[in-house]
mmCIF file of C-alpha atoms in Angstrom:
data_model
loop_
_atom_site.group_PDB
_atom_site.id
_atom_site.type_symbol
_atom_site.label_atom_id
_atom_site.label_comp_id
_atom_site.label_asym_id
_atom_site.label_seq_id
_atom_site.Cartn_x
_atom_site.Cartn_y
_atom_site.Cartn_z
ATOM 1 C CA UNK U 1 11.167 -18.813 25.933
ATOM 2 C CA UNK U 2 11.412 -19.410 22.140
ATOM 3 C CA UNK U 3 14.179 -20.470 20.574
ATOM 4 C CA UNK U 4 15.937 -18.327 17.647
ATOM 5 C CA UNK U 5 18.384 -19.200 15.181
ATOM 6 C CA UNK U 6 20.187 -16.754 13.139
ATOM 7 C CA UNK U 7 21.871 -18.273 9.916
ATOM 8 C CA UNK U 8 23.979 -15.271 9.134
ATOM 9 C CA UNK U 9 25.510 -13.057 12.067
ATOM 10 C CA UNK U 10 26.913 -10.586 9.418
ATOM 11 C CA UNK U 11 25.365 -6.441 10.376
ATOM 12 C CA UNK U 12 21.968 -7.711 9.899
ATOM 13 C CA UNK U 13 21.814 -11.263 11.681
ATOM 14 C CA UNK U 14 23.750 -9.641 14.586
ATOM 15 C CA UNK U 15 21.997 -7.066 15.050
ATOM 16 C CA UNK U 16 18.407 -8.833 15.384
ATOM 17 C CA UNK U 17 20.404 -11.148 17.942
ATOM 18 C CA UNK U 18 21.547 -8.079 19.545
ATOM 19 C CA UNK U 19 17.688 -5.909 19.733
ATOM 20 C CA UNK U 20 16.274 -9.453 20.624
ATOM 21 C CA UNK U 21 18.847 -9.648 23.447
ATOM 22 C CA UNK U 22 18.759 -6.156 25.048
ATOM 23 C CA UNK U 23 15.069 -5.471 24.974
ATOM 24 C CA UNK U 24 13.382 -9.352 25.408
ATOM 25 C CA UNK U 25 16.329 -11.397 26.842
ATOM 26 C CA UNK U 26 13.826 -13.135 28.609
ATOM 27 C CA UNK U 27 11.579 -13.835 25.853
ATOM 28 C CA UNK U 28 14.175 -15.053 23.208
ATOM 29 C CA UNK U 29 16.989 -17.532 23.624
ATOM 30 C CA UNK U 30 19.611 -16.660 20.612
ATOM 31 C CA UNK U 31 21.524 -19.271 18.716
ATOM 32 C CA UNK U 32 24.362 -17.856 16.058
ATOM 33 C CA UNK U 33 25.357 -19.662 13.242
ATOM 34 C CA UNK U 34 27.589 -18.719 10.282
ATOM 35 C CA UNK U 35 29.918 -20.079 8.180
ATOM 36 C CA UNK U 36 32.359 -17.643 7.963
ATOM 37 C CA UNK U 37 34.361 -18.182 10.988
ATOM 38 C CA UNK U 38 35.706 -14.664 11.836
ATOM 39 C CA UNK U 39 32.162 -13.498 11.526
ATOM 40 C CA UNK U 40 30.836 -16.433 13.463
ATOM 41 C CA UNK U 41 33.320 -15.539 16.384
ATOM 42 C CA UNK U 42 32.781 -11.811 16.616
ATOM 43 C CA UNK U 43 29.299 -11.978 16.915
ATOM 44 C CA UNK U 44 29.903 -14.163 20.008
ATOM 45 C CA UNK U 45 32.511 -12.012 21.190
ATOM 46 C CA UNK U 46 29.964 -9.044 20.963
ATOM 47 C CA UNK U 47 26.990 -10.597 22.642
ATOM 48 C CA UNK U 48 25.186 -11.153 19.621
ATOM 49 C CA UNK U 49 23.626 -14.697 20.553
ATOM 50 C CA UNK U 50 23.654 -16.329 23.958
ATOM 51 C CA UNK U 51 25.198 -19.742 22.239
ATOM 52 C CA UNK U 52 27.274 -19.706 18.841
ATOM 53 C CA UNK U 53 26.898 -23.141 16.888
ATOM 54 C CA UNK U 54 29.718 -24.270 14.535
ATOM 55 C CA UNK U 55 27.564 -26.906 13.436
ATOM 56 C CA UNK U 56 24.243 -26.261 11.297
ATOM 57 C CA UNK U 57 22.258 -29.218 12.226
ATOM 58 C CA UNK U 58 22.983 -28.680 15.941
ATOM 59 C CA UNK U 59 22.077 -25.215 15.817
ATOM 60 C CA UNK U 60 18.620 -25.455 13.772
ATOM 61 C CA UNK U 61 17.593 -28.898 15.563
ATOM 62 C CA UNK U 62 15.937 -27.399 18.190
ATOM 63 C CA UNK U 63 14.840 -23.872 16.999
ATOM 64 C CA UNK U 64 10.996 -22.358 17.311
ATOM 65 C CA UNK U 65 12.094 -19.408 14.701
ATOM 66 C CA UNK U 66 15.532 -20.161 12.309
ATOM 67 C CA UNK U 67 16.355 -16.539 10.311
ATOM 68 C CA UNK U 68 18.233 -17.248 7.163
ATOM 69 C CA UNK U 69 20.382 -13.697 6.726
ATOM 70 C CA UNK U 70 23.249 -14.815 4.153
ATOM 71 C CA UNK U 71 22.935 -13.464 0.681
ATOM 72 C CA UNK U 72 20.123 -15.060 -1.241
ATOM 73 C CA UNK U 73 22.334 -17.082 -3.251
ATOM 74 C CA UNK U 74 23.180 -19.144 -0.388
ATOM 75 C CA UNK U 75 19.176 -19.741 0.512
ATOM 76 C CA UNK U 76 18.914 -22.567 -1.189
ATOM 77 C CA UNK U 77 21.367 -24.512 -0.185
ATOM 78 C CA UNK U 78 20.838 -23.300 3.538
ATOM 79 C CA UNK U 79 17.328 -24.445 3.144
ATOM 80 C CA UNK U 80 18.548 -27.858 1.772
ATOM 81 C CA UNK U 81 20.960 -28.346 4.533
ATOM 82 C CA UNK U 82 18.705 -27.503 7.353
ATOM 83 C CA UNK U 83 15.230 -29.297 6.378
ATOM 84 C CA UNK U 84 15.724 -32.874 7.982
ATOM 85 C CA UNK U 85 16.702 -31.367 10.944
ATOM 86 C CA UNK U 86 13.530 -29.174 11.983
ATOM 87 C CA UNK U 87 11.152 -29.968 14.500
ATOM 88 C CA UNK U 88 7.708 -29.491 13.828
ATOM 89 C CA UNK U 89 5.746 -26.605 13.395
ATOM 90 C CA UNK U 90 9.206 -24.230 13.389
ATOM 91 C CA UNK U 91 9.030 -20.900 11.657
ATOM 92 C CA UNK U 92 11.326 -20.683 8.596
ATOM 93 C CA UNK U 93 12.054 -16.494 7.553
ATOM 94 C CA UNK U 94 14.696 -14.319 6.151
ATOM 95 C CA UNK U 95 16.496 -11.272 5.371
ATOM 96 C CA UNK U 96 16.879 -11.641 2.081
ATOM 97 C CA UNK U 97 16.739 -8.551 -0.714
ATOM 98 C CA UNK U 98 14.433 -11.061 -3.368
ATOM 99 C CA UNK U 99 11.145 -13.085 -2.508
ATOM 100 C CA UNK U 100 10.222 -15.028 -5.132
ATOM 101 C CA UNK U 101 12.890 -17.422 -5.818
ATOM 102 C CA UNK U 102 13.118 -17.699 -1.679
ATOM 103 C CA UNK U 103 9.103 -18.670 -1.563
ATOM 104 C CA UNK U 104 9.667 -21.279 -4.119
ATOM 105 C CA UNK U 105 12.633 -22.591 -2.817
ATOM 106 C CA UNK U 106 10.994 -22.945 0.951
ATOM 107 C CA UNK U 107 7.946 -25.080 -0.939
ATOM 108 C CA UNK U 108 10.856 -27.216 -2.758
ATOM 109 C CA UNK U 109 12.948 -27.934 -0.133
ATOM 110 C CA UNK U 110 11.611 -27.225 3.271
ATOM 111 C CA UNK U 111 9.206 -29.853 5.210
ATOM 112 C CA UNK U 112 5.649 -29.651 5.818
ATOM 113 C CA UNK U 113 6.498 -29.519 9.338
ATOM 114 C CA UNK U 114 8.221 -25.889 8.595
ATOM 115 C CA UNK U 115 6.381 -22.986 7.898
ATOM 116 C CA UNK U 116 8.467 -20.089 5.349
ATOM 117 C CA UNK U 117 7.386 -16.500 5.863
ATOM 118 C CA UNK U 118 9.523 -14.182 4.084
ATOM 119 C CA UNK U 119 11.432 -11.507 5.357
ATOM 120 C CA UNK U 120 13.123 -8.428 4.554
ATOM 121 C CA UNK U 121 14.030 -5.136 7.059
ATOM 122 C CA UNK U 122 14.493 -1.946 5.040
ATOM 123 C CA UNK U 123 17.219 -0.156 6.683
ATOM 124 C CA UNK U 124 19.318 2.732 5.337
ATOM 125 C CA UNK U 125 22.615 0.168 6.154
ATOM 126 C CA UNK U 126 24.897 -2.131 4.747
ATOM 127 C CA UNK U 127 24.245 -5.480 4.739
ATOM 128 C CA UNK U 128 28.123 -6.328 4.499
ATOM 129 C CA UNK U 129 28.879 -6.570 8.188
ATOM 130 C CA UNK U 130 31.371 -3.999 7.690
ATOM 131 C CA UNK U 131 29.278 -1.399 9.710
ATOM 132 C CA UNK U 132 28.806 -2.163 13.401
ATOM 133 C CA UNK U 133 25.908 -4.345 14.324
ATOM 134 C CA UNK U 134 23.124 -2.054 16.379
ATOM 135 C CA UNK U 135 20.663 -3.458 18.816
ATOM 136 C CA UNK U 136 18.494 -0.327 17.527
ATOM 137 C CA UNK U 137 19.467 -0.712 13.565
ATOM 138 C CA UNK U 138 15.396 -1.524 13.188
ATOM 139 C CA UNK U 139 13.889 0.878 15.303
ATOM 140 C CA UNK U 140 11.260 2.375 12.975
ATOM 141 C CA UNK U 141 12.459 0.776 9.696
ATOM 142 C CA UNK U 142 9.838 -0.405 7.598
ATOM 143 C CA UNK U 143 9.873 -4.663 7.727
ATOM 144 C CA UNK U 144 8.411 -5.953 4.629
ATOM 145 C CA UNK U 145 6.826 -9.531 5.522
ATOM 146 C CA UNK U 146 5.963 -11.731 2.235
ATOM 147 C CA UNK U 147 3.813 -14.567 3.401
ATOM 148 C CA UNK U 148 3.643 -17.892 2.087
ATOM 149 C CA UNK U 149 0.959 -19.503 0.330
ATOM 150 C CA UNK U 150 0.799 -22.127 2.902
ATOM 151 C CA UNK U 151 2.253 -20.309 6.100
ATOM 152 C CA UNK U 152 0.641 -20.855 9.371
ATOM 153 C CA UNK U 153 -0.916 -17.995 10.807
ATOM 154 C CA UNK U 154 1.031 -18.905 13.941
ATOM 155 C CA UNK U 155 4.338 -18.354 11.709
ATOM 156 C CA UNK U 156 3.105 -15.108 10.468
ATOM 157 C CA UNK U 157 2.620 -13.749 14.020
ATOM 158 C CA UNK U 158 6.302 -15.600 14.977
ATOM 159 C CA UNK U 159 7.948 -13.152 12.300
ATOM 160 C CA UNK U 160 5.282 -10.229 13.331
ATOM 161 C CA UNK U 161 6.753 -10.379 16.759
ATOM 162 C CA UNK U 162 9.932 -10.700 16.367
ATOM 163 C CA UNK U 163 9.702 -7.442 13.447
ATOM 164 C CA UNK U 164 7.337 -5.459 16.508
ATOM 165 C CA UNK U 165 10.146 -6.749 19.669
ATOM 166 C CA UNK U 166 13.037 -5.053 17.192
ATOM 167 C CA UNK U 167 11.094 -2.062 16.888
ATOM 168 C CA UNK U 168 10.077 -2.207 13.230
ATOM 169 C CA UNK U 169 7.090 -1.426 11.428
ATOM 170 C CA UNK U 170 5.545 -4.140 9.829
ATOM 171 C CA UNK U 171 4.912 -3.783 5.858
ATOM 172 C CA UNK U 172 2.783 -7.087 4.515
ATOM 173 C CA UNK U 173 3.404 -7.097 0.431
ATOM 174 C CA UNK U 174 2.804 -9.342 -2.295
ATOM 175 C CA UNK U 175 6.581 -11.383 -3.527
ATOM 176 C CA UNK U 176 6.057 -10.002 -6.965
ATOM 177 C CA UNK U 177 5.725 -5.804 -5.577
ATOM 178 C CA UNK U 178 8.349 -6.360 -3.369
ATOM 179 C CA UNK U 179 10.416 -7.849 -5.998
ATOM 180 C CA UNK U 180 10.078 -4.986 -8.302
ATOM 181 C CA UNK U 181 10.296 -2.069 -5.562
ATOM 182 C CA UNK U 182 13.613 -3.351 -4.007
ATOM 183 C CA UNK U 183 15.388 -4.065 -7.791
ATOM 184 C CA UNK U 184 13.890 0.075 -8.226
ATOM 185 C CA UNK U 185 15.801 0.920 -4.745
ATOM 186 C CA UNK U 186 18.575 -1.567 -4.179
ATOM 187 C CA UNK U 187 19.184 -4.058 -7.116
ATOM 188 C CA UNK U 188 19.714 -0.838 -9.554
ATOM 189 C CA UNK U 189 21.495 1.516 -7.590
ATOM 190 C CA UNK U 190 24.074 -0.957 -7.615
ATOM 191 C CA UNK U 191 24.724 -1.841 -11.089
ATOM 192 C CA UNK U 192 24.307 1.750 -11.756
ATOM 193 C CA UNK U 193 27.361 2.719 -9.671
ATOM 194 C CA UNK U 194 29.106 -0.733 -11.041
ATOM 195 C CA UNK U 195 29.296 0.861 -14.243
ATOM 196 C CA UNK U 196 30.443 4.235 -13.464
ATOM 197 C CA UNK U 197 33.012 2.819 -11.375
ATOM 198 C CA UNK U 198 34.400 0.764 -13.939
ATOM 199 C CA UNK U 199 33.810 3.390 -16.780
ATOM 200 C CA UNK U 200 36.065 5.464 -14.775
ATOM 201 C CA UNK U 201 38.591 3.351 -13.479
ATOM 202 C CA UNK U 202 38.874 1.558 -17.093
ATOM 203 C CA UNK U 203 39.977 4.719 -18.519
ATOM 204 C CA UNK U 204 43.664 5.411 -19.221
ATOM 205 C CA UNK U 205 43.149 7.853 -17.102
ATOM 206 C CA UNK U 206 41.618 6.953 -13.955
ATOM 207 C CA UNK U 207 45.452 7.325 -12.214
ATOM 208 C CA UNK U 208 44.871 11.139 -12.279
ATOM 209 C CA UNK U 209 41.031 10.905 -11.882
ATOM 210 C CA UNK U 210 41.010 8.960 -9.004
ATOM 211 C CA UNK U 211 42.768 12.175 -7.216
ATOM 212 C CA UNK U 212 39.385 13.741 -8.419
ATOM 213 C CA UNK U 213 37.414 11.500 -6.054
ATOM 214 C CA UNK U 214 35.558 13.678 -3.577
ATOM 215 C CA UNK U 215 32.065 13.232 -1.594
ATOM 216 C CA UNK U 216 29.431 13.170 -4.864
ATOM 217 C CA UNK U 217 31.504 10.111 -6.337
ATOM 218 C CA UNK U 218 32.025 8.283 -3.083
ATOM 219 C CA UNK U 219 28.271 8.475 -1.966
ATOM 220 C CA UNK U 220 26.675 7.459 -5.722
ATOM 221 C CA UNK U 221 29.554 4.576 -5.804
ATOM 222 C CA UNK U 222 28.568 3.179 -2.033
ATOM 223 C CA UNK U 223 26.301 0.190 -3.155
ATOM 224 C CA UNK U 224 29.592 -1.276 -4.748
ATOM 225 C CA UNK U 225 31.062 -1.068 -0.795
ATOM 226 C CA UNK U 226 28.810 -4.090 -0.161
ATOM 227 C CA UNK U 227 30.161 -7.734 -0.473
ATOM 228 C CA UNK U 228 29.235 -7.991 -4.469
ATOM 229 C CA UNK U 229 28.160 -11.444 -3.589
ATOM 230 C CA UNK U 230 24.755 -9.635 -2.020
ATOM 231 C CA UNK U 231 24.519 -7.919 -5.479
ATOM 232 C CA UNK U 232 25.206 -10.756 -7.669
ATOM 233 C CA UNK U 233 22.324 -12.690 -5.291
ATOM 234 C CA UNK U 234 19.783 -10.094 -6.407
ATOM 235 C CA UNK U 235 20.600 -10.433 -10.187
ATOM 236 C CA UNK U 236 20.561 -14.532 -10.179
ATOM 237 C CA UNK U 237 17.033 -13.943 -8.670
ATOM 238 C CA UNK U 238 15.277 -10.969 -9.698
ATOM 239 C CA UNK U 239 16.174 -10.666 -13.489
ATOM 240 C CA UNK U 240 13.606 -9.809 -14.870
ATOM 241 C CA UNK U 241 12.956 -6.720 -12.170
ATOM 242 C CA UNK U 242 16.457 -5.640 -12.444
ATOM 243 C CA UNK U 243 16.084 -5.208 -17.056
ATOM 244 C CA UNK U 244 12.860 -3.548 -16.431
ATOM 245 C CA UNK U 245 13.886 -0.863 -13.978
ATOM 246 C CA UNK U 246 17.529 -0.615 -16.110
ATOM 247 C CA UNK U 247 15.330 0.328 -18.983
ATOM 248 C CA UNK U 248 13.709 3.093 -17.402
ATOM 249 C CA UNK U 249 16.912 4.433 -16.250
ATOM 250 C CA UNK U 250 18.516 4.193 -19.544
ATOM 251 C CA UNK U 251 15.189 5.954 -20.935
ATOM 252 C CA UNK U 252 15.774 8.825 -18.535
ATOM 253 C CA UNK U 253 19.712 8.429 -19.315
ATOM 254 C CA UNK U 254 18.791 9.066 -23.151
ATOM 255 C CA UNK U 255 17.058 11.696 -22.460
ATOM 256 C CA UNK U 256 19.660 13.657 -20.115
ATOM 257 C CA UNK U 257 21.989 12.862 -23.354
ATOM 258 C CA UNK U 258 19.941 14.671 -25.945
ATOM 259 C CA UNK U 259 19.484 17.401 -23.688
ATOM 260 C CA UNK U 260 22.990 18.091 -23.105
ATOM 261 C CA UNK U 261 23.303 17.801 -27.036
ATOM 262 C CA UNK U 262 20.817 20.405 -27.848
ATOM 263 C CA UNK U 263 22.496 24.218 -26.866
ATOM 264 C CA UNK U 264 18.936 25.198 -26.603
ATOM 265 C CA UNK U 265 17.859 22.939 -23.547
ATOM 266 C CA UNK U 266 21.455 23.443 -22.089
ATOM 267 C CA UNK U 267 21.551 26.434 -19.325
ATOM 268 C CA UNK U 268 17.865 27.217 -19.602
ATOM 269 C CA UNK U 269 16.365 27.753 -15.938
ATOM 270 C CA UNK U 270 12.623 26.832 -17.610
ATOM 271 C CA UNK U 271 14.277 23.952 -19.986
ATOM 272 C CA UNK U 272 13.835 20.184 -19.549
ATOM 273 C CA UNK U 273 17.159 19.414 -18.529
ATOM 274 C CA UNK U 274 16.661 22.081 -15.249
ATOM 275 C CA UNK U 275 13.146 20.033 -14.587
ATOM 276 C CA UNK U 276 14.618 16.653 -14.262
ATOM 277 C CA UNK U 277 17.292 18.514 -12.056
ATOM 278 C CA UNK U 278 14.866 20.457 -10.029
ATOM 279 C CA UNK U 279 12.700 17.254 -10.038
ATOM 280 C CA UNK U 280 15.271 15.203 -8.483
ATOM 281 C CA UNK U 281 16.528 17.089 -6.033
ATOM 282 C CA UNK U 282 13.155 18.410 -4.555
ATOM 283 C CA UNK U 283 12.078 14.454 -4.344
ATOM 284 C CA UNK U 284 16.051 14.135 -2.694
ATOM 285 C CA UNK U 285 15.252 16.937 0.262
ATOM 286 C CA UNK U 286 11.296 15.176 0.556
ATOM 287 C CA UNK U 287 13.668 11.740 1.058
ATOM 288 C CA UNK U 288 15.909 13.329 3.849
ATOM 289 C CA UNK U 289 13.245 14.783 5.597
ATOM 290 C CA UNK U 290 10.719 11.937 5.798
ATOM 291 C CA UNK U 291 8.182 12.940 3.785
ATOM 292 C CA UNK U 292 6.293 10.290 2.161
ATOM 293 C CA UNK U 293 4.763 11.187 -1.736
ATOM 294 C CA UNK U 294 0.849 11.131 -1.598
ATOM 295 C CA UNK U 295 -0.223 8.257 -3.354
ATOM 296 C CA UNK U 296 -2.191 9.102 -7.175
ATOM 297 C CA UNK U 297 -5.753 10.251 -6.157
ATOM 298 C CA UNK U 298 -8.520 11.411 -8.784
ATOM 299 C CA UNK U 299 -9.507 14.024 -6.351
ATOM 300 C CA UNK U 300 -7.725 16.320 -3.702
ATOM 301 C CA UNK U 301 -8.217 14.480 0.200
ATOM 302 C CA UNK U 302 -10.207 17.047 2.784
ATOM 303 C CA UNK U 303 -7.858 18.465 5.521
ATOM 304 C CA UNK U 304 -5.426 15.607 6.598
ATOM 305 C CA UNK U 305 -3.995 15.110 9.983
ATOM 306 C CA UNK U 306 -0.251 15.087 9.771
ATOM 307 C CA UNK U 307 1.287 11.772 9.681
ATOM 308 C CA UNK U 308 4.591 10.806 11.543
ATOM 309 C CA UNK U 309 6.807 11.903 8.774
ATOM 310 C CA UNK U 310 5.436 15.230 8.425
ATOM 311 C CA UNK U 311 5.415 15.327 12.320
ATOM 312 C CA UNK U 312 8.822 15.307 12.452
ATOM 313 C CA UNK U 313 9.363 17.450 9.056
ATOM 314 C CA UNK U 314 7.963 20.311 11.067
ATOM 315 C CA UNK U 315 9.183 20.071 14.204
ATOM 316 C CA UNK U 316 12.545 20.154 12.641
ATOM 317 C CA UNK U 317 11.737 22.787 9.819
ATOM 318 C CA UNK U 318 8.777 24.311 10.842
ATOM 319 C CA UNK U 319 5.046 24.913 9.096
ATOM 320 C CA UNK U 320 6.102 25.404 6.156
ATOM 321 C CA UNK U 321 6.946 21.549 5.940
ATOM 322 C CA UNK U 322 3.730 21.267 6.437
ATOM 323 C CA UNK U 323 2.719 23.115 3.512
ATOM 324 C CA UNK U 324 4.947 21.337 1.652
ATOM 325 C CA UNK U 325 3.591 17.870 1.735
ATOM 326 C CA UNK U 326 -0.443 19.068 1.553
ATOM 327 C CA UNK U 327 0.485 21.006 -2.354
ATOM 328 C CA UNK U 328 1.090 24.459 -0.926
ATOM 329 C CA UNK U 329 2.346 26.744 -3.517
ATOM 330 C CA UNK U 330 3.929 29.218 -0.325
ATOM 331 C CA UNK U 331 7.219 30.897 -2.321
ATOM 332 C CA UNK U 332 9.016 29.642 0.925
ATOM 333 C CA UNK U 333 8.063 25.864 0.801
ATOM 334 C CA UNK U 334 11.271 24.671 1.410
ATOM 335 C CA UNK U 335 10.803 21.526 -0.901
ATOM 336 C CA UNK U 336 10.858 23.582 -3.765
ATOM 337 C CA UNK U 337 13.989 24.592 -5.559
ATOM 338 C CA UNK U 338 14.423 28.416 -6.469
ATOM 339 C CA UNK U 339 15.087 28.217 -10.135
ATOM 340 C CA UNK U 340 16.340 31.831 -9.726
ATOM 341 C CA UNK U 341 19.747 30.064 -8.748
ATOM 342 C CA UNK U 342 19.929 28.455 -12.363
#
């Protein structure tokens, strides 16, 4: 039985204690560690871990696998804390948002005893703790795994298992692409809805806007619902990520804005301002129904078998899903926005 200890027993910590515990209570012993205390204690109270720890050393000293899910600001020092207490050949990972800063950290501070093998699930949650923890928050979530340099293969297959007994799909990347995809998906999104919320609520006005607050704002402002100290982890770590991806947004934002200056582009079903519109919701509806974009390809592929998004796409929707994702140009591909709504 191998050891496990979760630093962190917010939504995400608990809930790998929790899918550990239902589904391989035999194969996992759970040890639950965090310093907030009323976080600490529910996850106990919930069945989270088998044993909760209010001491760090005493909960890491004898661990085969030690998960580090805080917010990435609070690595480091966890790292820093924990090293002289590992045994040897213990698996170091994580559930942190950023890679690179965590891989360097793990070769500053960890011992050559430890092996670090990043980790990060991609679920559609909150990371807060404010949402209930799930036993089944993994189950088919992409699991991005960012080896070290100098991880053990044994480590790698530690964190494999453990991503495989929670029911996730393991995605190997490189630090620097996952870096850059989850500032595109994560790190902006928040900042984005940052500034709108504060744009709004800054104005003189926002007494009498605020009773304007309905579904749209709510769901683009959600990101800002997290614990900000998740947020301001990303941008202490992934800087350089974050301005890159901001300047394509404010690229696309310019754009929008001289558009909506021109009377011309304005109300025009075949303009540019409908294409970015039509654009971004058709790539919305492929998002809510699973359906992955075909990567660039010099030439069209030969008839494809269908692959587990587009399964489900048309059992739910039908054929012309289907259609859909292999280019069909059916007038009832329902991907495709009717323009003769604009």
């Amino acid at each position: 039985m191998k050891q496990v200890t979760l630093i962190g027993v917010g939504q995400i910590g608990a809930s790998i204690g929790l899918g550990l515990k239902v589904e391989h209570g035999k194969k996992y012993r759970v040890i639950g560690y965090d310093p907030d205390q009323d976080v600490h204690a529910r996850a106990e109270k919930i069945g989270a871990v088998d044993d909760a720890q209010w001491n760090l050393d005493v909960a890491v000293r004898d661990a085969d696998v030690v998960i580090i899910s805080l917010p990435v600001n609070r690595a480091y020092e966890t790292m820093e804390n924990i090293a002289p207490y590992l045994k040897d050949d213990v698996t170091i990972t994580d559930t942190c948002s950023t890679k690179r800063s965590i891989l360097h950290w793990a070769d500053e501070l960890l011992p050559s005893n430890a092996s670090f093998v990043g980790g990060h699930p991609l679920v559609k949650a909150d990371a807060t703790g404010r949402d209930e923890p799930s036993p089944y928050l993994f189950t088919h979530a992409p699991y991005a795994i960012i080896p070290h340099p100098r991880s053990r293969p044994s480590a790698v297959r530690d964190v494999q298992a453990i991503c495989n007994d929670l029911g996730a799909r393991p995605l190997f990347m490189d630090p620097d692409e996952h870096d850059s995809f989850s500032a595109a998906v994560s790190g902006v999104p928040a900042f984005v809805a940052a500034a709108a919320l504060n744009a709004a609520s800054d104005s003189p006005s926002w007494h009498e806007i605020s009773k304007f607050v309905g579904k749209d704002f709510v769901s683009m402002s959600q990101p800002m619902a997290n614990d900000p100290a998740w947020v301001n982890g990303m941008a202490s770590t992934n800087r350089d990520m974050l301005i890159y991806w901001i300047d394509q947004i404010n690229v696309k934002l310019a754009g929008i804005k001289q558009m909506l200056e021109s009377e011309e582009d304005v109300g025009d079903p075949d303009g540019p301002l409908a294409d970015i519109l039509v654009n971004a919701w058709e790539n919305r509806l492929r998002l809510d129904l699973g359906i992955q974009p075909a990567p660039p390809t010099s030439a069209a592929p030969a008839e494809q078998l269908p692959s587990s998004g587009e399964a489900t796409a048309s059992m739910l929707m039908g054929g012309f899903i289907m259609k859909a994702f292999r280019g069909s140009k059916d007038k009832d591909d329902p991907t495709k926005y009717d323009r003769r709504k604009l």
